[in-house]
Coordinates of C-alpha atoms (C1' of nucleotides) in Angstrom, one line a residue:
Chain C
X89 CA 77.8 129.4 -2.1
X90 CA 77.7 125.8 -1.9
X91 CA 77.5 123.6 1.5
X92 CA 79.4 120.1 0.8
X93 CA 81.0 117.1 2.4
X94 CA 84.8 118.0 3.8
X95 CA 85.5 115.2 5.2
X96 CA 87.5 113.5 3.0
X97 CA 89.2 116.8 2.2
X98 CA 90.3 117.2 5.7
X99 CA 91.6 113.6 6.0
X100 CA 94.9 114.9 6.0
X101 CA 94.5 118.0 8.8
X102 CA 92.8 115.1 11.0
X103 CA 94.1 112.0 12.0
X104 CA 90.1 110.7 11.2
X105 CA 90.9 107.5 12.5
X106 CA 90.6 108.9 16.0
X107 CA 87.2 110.8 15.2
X108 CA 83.7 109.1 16.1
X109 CA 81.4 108.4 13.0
X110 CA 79.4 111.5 14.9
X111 CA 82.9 113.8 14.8
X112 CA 82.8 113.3 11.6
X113 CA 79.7 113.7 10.5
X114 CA 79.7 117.2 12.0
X115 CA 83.1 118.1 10.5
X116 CA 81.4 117.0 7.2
X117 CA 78.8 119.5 7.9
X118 CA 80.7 122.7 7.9
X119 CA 79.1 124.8 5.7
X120 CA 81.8 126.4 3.3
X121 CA 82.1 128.4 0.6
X122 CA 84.3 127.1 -2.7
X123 CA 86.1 129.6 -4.7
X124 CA 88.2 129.1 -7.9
X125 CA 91.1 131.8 -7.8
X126 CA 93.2 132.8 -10.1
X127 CA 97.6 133.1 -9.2
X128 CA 99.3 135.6 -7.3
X129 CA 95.6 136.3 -5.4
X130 CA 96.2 137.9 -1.9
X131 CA 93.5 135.6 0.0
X132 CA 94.1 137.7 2.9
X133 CA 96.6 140.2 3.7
X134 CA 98.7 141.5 6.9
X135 CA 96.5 143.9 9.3
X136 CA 93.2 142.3 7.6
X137 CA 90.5 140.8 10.2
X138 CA 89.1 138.4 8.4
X139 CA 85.9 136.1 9.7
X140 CA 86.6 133.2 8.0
X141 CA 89.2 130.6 6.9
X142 CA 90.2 128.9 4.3
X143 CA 91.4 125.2 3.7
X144 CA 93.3 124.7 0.2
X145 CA 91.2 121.7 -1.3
X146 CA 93.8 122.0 -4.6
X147 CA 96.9 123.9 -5.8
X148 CA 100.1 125.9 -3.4
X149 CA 99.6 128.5 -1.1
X150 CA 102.1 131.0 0.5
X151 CA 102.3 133.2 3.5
X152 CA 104.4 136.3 3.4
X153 CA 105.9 138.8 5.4
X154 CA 106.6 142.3 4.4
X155 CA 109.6 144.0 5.5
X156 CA 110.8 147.0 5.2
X157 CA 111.0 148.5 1.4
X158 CA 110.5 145.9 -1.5
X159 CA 111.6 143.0 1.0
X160 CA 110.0 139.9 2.3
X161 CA 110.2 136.8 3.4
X162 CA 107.7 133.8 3.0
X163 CA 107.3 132.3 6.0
X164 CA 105.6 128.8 4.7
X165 CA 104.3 126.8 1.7
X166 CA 100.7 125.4 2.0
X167 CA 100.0 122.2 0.1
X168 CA 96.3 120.7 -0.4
X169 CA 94.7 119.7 3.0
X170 CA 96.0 122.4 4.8
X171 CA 94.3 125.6 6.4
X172 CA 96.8 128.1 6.2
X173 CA 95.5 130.6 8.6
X174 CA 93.4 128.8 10.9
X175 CA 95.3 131.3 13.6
X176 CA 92.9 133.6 12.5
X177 CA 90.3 132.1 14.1
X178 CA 92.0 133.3 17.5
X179 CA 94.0 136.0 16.4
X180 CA 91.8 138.8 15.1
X181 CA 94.5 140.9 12.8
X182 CA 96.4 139.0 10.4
X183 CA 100.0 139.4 10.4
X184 CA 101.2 137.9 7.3
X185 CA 99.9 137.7 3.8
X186 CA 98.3 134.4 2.1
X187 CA 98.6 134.3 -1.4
X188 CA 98.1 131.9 -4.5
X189 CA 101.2 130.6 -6.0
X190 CA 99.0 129.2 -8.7
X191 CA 95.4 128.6 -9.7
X192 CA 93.5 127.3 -6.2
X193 CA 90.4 125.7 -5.4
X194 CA 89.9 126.7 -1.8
X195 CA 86.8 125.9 0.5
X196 CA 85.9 129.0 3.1
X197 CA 84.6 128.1 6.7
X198 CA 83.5 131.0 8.9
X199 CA 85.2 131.2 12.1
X200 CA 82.3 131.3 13.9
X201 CA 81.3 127.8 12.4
X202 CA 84.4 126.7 13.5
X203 CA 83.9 127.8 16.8
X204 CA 80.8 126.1 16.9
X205 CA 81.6 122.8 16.1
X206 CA 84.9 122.8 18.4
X207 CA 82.9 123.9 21.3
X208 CA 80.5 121.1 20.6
X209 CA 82.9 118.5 19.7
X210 CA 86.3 119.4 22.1
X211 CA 88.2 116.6 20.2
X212 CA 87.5 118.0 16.8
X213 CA 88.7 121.4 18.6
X214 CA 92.0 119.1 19.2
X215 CA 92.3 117.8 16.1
X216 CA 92.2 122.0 14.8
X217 CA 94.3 123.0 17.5
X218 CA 97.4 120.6 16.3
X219 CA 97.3 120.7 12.4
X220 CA 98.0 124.3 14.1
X221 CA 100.9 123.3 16.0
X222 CA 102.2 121.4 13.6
X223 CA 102.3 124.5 11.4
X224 CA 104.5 125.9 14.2
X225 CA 106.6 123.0 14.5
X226 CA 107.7 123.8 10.3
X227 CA 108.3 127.4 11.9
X228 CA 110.5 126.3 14.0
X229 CA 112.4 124.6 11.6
X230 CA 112.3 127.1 9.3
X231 CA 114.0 129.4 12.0
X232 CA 116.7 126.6 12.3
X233 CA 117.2 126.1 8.4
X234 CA 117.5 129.5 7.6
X235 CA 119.6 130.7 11.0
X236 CA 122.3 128.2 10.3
X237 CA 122.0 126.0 7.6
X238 CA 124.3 127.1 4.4
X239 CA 122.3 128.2 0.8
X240 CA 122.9 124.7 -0.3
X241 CA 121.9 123.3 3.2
X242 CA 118.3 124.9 3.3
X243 CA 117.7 124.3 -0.3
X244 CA 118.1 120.7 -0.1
X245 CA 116.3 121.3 3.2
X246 CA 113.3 123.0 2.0
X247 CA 113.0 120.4 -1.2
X248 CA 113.2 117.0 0.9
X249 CA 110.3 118.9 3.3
X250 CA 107.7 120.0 0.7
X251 CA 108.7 116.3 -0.9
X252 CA 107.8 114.4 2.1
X253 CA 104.8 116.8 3.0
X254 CA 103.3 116.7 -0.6
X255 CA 104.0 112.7 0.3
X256 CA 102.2 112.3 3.4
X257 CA 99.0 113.2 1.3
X258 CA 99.6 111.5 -2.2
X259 CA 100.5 114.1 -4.2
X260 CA 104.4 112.6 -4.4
X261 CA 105.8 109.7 -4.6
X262 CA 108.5 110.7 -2.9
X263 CA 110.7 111.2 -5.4
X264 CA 109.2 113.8 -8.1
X265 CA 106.7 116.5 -7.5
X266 CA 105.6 119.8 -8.9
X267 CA 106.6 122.4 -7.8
X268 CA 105.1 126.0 -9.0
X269 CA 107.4 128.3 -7.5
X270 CA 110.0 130.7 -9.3
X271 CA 113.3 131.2 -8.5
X272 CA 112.9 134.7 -6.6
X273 CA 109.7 132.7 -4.6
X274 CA 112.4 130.5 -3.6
X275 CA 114.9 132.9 -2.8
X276 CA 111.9 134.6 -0.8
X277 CA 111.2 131.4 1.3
X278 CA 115.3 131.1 2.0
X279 CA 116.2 134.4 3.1
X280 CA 118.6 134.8 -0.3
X281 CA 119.0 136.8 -3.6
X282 CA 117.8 135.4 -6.3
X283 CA 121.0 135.6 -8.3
X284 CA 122.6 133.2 -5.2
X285 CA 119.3 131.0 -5.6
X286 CA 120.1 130.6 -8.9
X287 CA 123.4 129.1 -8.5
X288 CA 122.4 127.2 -5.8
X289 CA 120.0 125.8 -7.8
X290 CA 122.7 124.9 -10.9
X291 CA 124.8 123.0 -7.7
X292 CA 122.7 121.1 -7.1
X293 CA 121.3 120.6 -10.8
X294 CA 124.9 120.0 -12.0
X295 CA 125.7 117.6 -8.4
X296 CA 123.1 115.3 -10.2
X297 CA 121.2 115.4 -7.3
X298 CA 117.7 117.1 -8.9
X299 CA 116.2 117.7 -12.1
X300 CA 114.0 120.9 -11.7
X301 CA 112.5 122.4 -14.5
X302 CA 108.7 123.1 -15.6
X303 CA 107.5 123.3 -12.3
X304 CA 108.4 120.2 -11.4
X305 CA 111.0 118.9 -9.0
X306 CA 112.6 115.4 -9.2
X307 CA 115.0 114.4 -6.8
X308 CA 117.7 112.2 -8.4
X309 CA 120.2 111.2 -5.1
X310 CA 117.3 111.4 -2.2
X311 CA 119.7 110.4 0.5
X312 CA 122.4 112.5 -0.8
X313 CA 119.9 115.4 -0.5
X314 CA 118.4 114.8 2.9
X315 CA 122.4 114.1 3.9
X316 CA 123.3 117.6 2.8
X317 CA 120.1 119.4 4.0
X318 CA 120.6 117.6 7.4
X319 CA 116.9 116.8 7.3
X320 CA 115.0 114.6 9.8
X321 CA 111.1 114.7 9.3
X322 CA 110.3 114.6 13.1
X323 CA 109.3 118.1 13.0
X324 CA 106.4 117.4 10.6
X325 CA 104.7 115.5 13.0
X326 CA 103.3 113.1 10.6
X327 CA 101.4 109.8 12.0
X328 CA 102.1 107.6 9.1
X329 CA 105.7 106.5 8.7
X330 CA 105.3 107.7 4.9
X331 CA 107.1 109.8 6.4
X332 CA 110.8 108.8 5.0
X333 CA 111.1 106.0 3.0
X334 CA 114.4 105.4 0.5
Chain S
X272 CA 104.3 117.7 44.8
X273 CA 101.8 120.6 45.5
X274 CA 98.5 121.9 44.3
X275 CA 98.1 125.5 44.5
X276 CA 95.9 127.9 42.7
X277 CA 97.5 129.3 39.3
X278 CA 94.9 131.5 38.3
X279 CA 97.2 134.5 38.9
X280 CA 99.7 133.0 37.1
X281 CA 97.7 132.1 33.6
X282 CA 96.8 136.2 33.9
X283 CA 99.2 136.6 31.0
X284 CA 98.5 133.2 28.5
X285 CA 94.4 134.0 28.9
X286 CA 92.7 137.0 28.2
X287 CA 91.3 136.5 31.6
X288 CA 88.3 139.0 31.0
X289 CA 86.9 137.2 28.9
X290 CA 86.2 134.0 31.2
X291 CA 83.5 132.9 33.3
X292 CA 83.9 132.6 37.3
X293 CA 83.7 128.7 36.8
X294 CA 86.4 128.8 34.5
X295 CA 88.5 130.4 36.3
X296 CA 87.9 128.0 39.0
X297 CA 88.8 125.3 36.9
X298 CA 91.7 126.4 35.4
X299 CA 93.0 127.5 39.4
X300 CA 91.9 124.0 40.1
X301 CA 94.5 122.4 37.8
X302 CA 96.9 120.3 39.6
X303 CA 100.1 121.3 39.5
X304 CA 104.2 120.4 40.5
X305 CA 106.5 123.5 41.4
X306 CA 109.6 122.6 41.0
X307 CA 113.1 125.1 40.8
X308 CA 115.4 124.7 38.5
X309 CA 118.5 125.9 38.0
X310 CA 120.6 127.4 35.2
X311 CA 121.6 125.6 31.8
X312 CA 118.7 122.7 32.9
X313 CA 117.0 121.1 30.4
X314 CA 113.3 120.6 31.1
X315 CA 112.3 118.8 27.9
X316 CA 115.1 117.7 25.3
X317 CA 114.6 117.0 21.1
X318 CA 112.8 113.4 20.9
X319 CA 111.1 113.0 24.6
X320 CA 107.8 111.9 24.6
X321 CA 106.4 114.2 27.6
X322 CA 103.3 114.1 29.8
X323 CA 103.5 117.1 31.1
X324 CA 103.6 120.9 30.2
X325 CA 105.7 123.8 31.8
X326 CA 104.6 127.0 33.0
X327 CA 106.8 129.1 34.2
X328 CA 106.1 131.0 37.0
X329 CA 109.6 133.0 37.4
X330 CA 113.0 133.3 34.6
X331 CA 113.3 132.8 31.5
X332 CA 113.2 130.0 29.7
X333 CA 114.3 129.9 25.6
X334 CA 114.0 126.8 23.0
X335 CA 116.6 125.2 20.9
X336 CA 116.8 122.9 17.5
X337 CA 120.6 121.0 17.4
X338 CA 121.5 121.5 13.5
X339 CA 124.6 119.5 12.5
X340 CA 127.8 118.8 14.6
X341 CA 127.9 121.4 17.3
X342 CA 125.7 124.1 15.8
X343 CA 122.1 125.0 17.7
X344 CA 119.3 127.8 16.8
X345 CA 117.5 129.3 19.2
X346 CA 114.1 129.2 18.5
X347 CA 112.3 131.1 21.1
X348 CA 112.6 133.3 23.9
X349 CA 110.2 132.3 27.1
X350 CA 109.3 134.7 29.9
X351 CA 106.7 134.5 33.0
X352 CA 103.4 133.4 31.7
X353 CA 104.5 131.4 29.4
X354 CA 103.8 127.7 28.5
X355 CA 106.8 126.9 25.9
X356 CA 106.1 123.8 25.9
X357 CA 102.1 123.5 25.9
X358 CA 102.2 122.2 22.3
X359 CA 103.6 119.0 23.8
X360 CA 100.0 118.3 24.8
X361 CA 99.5 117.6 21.1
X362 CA 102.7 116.5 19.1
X363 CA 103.7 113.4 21.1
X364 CA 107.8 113.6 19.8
X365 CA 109.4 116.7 20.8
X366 CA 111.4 118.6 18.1
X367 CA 113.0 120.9 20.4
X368 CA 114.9 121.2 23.6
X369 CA 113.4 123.4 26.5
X370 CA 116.4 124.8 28.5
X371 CA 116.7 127.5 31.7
X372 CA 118.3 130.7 30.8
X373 CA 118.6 130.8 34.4
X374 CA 117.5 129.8 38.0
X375 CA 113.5 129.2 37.2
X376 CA 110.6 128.7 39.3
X377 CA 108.3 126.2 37.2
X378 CA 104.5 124.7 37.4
X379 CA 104.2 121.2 35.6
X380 CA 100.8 120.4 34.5
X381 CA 100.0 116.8 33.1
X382 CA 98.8 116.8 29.7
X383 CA 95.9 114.8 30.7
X384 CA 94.7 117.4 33.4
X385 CA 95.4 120.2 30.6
X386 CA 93.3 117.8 28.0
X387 CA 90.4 116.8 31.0
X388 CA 89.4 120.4 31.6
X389 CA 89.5 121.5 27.6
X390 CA 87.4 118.5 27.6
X391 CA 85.2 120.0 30.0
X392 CA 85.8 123.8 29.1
X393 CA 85.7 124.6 25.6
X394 CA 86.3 128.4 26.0
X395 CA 89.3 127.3 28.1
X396 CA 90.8 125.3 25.3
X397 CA 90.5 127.8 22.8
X398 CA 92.8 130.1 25.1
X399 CA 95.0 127.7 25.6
X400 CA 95.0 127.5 21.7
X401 CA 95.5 130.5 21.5
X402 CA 98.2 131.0 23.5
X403 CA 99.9 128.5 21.1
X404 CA 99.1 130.6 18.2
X405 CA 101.2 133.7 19.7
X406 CA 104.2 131.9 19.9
X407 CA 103.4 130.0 16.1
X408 CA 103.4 134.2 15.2
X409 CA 106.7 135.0 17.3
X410 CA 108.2 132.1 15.3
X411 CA 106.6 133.4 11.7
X412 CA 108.6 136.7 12.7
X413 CA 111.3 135.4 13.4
X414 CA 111.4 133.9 10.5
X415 CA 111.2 137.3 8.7
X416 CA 113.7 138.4 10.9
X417 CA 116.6 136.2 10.1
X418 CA 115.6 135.8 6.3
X419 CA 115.7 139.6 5.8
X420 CA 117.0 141.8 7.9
X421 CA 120.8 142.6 8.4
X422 CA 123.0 141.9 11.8
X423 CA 121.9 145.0 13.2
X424 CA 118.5 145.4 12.4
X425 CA 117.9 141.6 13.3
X426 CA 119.6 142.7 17.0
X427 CA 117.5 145.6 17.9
X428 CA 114.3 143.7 16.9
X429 CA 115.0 141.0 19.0
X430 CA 115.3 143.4 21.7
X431 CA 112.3 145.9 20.9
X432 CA 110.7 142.0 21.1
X433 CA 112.0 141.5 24.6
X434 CA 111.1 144.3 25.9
X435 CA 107.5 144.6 24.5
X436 CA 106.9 141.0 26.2
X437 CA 108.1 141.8 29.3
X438 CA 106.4 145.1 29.7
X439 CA 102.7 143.2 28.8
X440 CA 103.6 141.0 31.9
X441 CA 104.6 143.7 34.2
X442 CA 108.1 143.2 33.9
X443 CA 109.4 146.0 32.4
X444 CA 108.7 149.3 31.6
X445 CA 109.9 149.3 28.1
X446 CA 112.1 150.6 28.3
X447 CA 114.7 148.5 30.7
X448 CA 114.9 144.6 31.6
X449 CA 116.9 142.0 32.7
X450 CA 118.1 140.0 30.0
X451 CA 120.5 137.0 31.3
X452 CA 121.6 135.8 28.0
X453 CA 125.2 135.6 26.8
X454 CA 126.4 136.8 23.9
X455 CA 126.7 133.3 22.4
X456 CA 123.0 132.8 23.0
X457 CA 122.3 135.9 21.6
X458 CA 124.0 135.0 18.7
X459 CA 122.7 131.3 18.0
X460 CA 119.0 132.9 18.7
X461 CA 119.8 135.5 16.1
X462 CA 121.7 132.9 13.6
X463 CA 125.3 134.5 14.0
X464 CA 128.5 134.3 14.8
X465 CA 129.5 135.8 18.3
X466 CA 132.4 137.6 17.2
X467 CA 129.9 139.1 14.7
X468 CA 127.0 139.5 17.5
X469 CA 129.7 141.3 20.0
X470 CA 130.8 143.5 17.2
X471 CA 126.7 145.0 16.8
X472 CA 126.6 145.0 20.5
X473 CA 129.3 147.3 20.2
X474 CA 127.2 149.5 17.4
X475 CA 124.3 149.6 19.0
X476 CA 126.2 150.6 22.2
X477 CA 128.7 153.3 20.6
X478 CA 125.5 155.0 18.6
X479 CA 124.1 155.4 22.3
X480 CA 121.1 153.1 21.9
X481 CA 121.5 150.7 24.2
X482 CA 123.0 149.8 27.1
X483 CA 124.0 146.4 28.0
X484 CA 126.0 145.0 31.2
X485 CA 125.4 142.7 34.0
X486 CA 122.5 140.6 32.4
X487 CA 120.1 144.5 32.0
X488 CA 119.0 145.6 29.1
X489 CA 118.6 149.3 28.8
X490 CA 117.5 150.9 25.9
X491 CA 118.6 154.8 25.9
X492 CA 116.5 155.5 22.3
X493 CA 113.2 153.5 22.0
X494 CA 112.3 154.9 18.6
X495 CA 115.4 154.5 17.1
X496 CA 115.9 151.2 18.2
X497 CA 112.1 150.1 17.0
X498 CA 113.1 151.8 13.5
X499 CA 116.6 150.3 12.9
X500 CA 114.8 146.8 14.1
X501 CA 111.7 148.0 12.2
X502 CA 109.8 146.7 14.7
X503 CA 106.1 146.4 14.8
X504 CA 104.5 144.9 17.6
X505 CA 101.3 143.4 15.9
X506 CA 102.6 139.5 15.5
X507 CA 102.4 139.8 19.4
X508 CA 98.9 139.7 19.3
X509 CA 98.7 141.8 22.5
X510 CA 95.4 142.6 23.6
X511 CA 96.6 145.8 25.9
X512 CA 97.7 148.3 24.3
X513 CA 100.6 148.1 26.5
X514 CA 102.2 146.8 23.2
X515 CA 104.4 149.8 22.2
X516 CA 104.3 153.5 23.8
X517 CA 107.0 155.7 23.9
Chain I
dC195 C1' 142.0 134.2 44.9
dG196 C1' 142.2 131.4 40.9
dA197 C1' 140.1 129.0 37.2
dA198 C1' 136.7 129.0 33.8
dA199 C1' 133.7 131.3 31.1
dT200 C1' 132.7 135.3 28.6
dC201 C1' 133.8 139.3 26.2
dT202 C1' 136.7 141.9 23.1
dT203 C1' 139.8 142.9 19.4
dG204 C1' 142.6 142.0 15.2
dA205 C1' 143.5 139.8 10.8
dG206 C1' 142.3 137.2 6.9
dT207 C1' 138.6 134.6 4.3
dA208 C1' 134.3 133.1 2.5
dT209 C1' 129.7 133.3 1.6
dA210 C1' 126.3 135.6 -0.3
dA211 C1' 124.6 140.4 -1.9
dT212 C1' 124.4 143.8 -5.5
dC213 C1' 124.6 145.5 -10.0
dA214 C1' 124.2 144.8 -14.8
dA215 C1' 123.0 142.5 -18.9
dA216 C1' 122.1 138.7 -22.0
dA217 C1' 119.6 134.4 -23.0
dA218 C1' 115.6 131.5 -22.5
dC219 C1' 110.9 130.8 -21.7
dG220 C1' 105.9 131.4 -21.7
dG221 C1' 101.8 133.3 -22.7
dT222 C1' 98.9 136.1 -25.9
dG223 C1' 97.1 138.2 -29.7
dG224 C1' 97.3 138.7 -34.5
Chain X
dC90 C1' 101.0 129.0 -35.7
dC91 C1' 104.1 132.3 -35.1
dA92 C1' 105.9 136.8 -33.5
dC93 C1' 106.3 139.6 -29.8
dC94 C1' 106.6 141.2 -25.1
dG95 C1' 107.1 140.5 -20.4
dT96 C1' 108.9 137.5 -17.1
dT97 C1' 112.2 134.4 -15.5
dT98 C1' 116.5 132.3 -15.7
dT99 C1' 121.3 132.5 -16.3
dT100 C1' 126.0 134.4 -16.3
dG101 C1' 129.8 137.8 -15.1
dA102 C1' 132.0 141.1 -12.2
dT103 C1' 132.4 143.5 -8.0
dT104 C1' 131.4 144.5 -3.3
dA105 C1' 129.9 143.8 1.4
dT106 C1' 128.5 141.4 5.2
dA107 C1' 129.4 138.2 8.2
dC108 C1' 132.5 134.0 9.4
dT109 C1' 136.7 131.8 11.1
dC110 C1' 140.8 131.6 13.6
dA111 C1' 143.5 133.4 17.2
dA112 C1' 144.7 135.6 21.3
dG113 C1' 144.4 138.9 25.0
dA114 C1' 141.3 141.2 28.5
dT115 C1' 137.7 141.0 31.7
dT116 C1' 134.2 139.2 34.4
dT117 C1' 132.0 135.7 37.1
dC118 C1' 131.8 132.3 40.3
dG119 C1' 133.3 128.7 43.4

DNA sequence: CGAAATCTTGAGTATAATCAAAAACGGTGG
DNA sequence: CCACCGTTTTTGATTATACTCAAGATTTCG
């Protein structure tokens, strides 16, 4: 149990140059709890009720659904910065699964701490409430990408997004990142087989439009890639125009 | 131009037992604009920069993302009670198009009056927040619901979805609604074709399940239907337990 | 009543799933 | 450091689900 400064960790989740020096200060003064956990943890899991949240201060998070036997789909990636099920803050019974996709350092704030703080500071409860709607605006596109979009489509979909999100924080230049997942996490967050993901994957690999290998991801043809995964980073909501960028 | 008290109308997108007499008051005391609208309008399109939020009072509304050259996903179904738009109060750029299903009686609400009385109301914001985080879980499961399941399945959930919302606003009795879609909306909500959605229509209708003409929705075996769409109302985070029943 | 939209059906095709198995990789303990 | 084992990646072959194209029937609405 530790009680530390967040504020620079939440940089990203808050667009801090619209806080007060006293917003801050109290969003600085959550106490939270740090936890080191190992990969492939369940954080919390669907019809849990938990009482606290969790921000990802370093590493990948995923949420899944379950579906019927041996199924499911991952619904979203997390990246450092973000608080993956901040809903549950509102929504007492989870309904979808957070997990590690690799060793995390995570920072634990209790809801009602939360609650505290946004009822004292309404524009802090703002700033919570859209890093929130922002997660449902990559929802929404996920719909889209995986209703209608081809395999190749929402691959090169879902690489240019976790690019330019991994971007808008400085872990990527924009170009290269890492990117922790397997092939059947992949297949998982596109709604395909594995086998298909696979030779998706060499398409594109052999297109000489990625390098991917050792958990990294480096996009060779950027243009080419956002072209084909018809991807325009409105949905992500970002402030700075790091957005794009050729 | 009118201002009229909505408080009967908000039943639905607050849990209104849980709010003081002076909230109440204030959210009743939001200025608002009727307005009626016919069929095939679009209220908000992809890349406005609104002022207002829509709640609508009578119809149904649903949400779209264009994808590519003539290609569209339906992103969300909307019924009485809902705000679909009440995220707009947050992300300045829209990323998706707000369109009537049919004829719709609407209530706009400008964003500052919405932001003035979470200013004022804290308890107030977090159900509006809330409310936001329902339809962020809709979208989660519908992301599930594309990614995984097949034609068929996909198509009864949808409608065990329907009709579960509907019944919690008093609008059906779960077992039967309207539902004034056309089989090409039905499709692009569900990411198919709509030779391929008329041809699970016509399964779900020859194995006695459903019934479907002039714009109703019957369903003839609830617990079929709910197992085939394996369908579990929990992501609707309804608080009666109106959710399900047979 | 007529035109347009929607629904329905048929036929052929394509995309992606499944099944199966081999190759490559990565981590661990001896 | 290397051998081994489990996981992940890769490839082939076959099948199935769903798409496209096309055209006729039916419904809806002005």
């Amino acid at each position: 149990m530790a009680t530390t400064n967040l504020e620079s960790l939440v940089r990203k989740m808050i667009s801090i140059n619209t806080l007060s020096d006293e917003e801050r200060a109290a969003l600085g003064g959550l106490p939270v709890t740090i936890a080191n956990l190992g990969v492939q943890h369940d954080i919390v899991r669907e019809g849990d009720r938990p009482v606290r949240s969790c921000l990802l201060l370093e590493g990948y998070l995923f949420t899944s659904k379950h579906i019927g036997e041996g199924r499911r789909q991952i619904t979203s990636l997390y990246v450092a910065g973000d608080i993956p099920d901040l809903q549950s803050v509102h929504l007492e019974v989870m309904d979808m699964t957070l997990t590690t996709l690799k060793p995390c350092r995570v920072a634990f704030i209790q809801h009602e701490a939360i609650k505290a703080v946004c009822m004292d500071y309404p524009r802090l409860a703002f700033a919570f409430w859209r890093s929130t709607l922002i997660d449902a605006a990559i929802y929404r596109e996920w719909v889209a990408n995986i209703g209608q979009r081809s395999a190749l489509s929402r691959t090169a979909h879902l690489m240019c997004e976790i690019l330019a999100r991994l971007r808008a924080v400085g872990l990527s230049d924009g170009r290269s990142c890492e990117l922790p997942t397997t092939q059947t996490e992949l297949a998982d967050a596109l709604g395909l087989s594995v086998v298909h993901m696979q030779r998706v994957l060499k398409e594109l690999r052999s297109a000489q439009l990625i390098e991917l290998r050792g958990k990294r991801l480096t996009v060779l043809k950027l243009r080419e890639l956002q072209e084909i995964g018809d991807f325009d980073p409105t949905y992500l909501h970002l402030r700075e125009r790091a957005a794009l960028a050729a």
